[in-house]
Tab-separated table of C-alpha atoms and ligand atoms in Angstrom:
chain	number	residue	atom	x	y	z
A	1	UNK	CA	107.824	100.729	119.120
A	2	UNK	CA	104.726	101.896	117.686
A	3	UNK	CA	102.243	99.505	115.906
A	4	UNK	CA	100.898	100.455	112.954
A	5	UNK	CA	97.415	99.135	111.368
A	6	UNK	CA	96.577	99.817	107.637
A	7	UNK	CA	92.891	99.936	106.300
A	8	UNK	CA	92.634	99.289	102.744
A	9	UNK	CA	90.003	98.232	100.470
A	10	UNK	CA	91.243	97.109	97.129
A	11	UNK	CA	94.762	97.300	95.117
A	12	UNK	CA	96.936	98.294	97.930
A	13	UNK	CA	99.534	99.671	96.400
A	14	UNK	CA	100.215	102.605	98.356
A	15	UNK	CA	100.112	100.139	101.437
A	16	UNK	CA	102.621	98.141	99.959
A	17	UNK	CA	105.079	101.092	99.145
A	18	UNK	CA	104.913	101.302	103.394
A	19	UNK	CA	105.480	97.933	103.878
A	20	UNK	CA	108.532	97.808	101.814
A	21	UNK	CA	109.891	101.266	103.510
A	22	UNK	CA	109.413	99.453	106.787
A	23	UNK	CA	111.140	95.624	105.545
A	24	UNK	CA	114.214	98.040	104.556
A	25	UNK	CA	114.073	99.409	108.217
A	26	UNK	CA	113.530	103.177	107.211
A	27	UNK	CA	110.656	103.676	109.374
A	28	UNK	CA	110.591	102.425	113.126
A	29	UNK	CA	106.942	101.222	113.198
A	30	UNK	CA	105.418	97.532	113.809
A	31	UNK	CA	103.328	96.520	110.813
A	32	UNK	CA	100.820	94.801	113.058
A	33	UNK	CA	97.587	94.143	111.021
A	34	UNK	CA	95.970	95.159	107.646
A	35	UNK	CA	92.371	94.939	107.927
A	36	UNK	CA	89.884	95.113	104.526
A	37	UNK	CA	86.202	96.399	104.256
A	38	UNK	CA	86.156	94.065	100.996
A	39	UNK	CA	87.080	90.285	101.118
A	40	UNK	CA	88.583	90.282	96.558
A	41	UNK	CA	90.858	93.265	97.932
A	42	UNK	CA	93.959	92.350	96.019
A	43	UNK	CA	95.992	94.117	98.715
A	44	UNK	CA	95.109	91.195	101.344
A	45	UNK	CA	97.544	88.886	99.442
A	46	UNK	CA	100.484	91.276	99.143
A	47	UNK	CA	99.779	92.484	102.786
A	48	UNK	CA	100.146	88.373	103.732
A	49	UNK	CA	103.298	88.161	101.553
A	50	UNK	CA	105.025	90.783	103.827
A	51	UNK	CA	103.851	88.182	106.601
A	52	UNK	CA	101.471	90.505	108.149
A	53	UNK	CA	98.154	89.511	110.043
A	54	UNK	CA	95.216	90.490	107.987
A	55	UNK	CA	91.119	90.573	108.739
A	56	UNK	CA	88.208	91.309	106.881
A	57	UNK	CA	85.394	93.319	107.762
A	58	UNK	CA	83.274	93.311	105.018
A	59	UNK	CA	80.952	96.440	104.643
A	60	UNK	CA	78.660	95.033	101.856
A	61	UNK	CA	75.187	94.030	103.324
A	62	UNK	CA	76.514	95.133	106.602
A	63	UNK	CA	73.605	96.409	108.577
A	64	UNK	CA	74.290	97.992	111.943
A	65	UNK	CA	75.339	102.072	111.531
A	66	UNK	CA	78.991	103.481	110.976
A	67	UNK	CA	79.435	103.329	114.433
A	68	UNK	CA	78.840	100.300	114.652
A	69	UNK	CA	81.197	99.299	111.645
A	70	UNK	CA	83.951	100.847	113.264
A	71	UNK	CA	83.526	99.470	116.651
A	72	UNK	CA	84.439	95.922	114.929
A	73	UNK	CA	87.484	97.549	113.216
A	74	UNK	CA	88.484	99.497	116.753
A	75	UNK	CA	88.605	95.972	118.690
A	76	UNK	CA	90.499	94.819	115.997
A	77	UNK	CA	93.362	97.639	116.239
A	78	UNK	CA	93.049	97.680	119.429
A	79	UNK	CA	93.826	93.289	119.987
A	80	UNK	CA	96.741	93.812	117.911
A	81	UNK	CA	98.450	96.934	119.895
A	82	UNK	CA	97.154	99.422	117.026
A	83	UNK	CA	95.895	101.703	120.166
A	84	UNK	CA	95.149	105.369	121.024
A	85	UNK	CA	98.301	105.253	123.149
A	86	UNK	CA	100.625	103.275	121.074
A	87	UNK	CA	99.373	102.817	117.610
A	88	UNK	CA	99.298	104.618	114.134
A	89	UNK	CA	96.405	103.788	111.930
A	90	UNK	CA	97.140	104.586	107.919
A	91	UNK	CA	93.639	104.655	105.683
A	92	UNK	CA	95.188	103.232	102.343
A	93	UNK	CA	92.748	103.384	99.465
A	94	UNK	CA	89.994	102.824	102.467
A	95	UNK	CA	86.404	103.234	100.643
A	96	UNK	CA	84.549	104.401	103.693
A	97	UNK	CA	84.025	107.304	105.855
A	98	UNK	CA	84.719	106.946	108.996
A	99	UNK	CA	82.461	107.663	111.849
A	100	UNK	CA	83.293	110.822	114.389
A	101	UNK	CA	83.498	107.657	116.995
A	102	UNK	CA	86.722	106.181	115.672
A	103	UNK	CA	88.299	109.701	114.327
A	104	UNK	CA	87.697	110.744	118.630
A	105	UNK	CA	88.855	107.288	119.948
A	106	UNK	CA	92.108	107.740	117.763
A	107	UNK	CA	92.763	111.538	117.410
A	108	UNK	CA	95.907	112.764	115.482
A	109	UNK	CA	96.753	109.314	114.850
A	110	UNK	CA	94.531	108.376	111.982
A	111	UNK	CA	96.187	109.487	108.951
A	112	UNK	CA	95.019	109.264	105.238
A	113	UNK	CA	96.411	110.023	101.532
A	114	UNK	CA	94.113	111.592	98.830
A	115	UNK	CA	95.341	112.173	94.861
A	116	UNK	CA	95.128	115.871	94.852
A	117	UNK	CA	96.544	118.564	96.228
A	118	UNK	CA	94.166	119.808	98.862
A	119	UNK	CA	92.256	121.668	99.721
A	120	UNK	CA	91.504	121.276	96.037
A	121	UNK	CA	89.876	118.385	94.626
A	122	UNK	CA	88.232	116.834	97.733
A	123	UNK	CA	86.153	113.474	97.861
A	124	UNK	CA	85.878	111.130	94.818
A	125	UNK	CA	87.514	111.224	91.431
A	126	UNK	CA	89.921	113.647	92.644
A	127	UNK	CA	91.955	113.238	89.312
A	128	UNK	CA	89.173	113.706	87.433
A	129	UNK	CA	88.129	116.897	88.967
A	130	UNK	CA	91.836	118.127	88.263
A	131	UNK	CA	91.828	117.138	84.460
A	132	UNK	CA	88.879	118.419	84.264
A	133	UNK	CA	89.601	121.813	85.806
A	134	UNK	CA	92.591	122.961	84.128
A	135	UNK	CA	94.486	123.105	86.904
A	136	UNK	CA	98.303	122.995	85.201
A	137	UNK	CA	99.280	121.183	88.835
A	138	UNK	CA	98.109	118.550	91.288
A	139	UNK	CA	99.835	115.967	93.207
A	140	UNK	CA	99.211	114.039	96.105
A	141	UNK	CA	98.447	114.794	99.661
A	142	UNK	CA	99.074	112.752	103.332
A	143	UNK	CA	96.826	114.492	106.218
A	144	UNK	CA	95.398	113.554	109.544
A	145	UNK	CA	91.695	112.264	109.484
A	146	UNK	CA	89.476	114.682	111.477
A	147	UNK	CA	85.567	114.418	111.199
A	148	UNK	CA	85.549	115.995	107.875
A	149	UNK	CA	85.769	114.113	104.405
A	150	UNK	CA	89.611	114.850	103.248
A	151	UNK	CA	90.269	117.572	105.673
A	152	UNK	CA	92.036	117.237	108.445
A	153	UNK	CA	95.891	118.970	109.203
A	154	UNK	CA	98.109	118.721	105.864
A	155	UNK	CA	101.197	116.664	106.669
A	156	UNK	CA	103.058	116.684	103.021
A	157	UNK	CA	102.332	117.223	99.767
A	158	UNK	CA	104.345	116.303	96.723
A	159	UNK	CA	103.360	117.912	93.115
A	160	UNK	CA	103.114	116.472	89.499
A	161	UNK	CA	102.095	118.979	86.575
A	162	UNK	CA	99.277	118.690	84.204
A	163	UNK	CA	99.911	117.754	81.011
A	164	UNK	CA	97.813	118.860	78.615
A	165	UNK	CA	97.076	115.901	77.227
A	166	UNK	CA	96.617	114.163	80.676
A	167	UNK	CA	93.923	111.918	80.791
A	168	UNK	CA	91.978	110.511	84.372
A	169	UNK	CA	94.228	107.719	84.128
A	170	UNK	CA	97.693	109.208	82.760
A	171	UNK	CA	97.347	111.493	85.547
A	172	UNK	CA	96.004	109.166	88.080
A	173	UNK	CA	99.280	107.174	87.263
A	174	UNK	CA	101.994	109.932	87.686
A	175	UNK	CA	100.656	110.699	91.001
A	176	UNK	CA	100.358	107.405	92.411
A	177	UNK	CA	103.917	107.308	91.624
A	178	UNK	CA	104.421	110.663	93.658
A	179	UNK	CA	101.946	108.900	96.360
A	180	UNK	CA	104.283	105.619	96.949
A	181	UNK	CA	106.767	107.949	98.158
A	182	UNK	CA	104.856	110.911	99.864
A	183	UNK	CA	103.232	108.262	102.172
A	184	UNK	CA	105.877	106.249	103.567
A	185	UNK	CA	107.374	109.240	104.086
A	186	UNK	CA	104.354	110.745	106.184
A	187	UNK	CA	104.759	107.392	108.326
A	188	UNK	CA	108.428	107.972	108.852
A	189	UNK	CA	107.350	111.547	110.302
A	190	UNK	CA	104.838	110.298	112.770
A	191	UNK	CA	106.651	106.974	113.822
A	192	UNK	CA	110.028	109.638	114.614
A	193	UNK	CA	107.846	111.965	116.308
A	194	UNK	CA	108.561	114.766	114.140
A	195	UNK	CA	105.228	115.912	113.582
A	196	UNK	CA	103.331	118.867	115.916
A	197	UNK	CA	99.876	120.036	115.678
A	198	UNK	CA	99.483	123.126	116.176
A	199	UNK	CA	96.112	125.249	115.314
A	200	UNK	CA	94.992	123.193	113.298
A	201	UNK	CA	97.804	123.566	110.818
A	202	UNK	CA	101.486	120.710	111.514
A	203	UNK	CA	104.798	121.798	112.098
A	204	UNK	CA	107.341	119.306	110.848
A	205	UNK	CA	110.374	119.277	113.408
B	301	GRF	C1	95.072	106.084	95.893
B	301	GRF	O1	95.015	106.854	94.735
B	301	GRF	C2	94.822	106.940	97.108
B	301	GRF	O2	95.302	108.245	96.989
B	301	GRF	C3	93.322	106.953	97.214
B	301	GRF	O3	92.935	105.661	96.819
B	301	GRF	C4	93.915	105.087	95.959
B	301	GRF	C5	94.338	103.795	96.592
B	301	GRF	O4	95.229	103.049	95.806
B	301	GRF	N1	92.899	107.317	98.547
B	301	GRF	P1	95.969	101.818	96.422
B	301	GRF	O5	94.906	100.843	96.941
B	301	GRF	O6	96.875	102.289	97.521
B	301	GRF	O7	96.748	101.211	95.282
């Protein structure tokens, strides 16, 4: 079976929503280890509830380069089965970029969710930038991680209208609702081996 290793930095919500899919055996994955960039993430506890492993790496006042960052995380994976040959590696409310090193070392296997519909609304405050926009939809979006900052191959997208009198946060919540079921849904995909890449663009099979 494939291992799968979750990077999360804070809540861990969406993480949970994949480690509940997984307890009620709907997606054939090992939930090997969660690892955190931030040592309060509130998602370490409910991660070690579900019984999994969990590390921290903690970014702040780290000094070596991103590289070097994710060569810690990469042994980590990698000493718990999460590898390029066997592993799946799901960025879950993960605060950092990662460097071109680890995106190479695990290609088409790192896979992220963002709170918009991309290619719209890209990088930080994504809600925001829809409320703020007009946009009368957004919605939530699981791709593959390439070198790019929320590009990378679309894998599904689910949609939630605009209100109009949406707020950041009354948004923010309706999709994160949409999210908790776009993403184990993603991992399902992957861990069944349902998912091609091809041109750039995935073909669900
Ligand atoms: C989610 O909105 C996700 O789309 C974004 O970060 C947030 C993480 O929330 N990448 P959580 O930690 O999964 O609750």
């Amino acid at each position: 079976m494939l291992n799968l290793g979750i990077l999360i930095s804070g809540r861990g919500s969406n993480m949970e929503a994949i480690l509940k899919s997984i307890k009620r055996k709907k997606i054939p994955i090992n939930p090997s280890i969660v690892i955190s960039n931030n040592p309060n993430a509130k998602g370490l506890k409910i991660a070690q509830k579900f019984g999994i492993k969990t590390e921290v790496v903690e970014s702040k006042g780290f000094s070596g380069s991103r590289a070097e960052y994710d060569k810690k995380i990469i042994s980590i994976l990698t000493k718990n089965g999460v590898t390029q040959k066997n592993g799946l590696v799901c960025l879950a409310g993960f605060m950092r970029i990662i460097s071109p090193e680890f995106v190479r070392k695990y290609k088409n296997r790192i896979i992220n969710i963002h709170p918009a519909l991309l290619p719209s609304f890209p990088g930080l405050d994504a809600q925001k930038q829809a409320v703020e926009s007009g946009t009368k939809y957004s919605g939530c979006t699981v791709h593959f991680v390439d070198s790019g900052v929320d590009t990378g191959p679309i894998i599904l997208q689910k949609i939630v209208k605009v209100l109009d009198a949406d707020t950041e946060e009354t948004l923010a919540k309706r999709i994160l609702q949409k999210e908790h079921q776009a993403y184990p849904e993603a991992v399902r995909l992957f861990a069944e081996n349902k998912i091609k890449i091809i041109n750039g663009k995935t073909k669900i099979i």
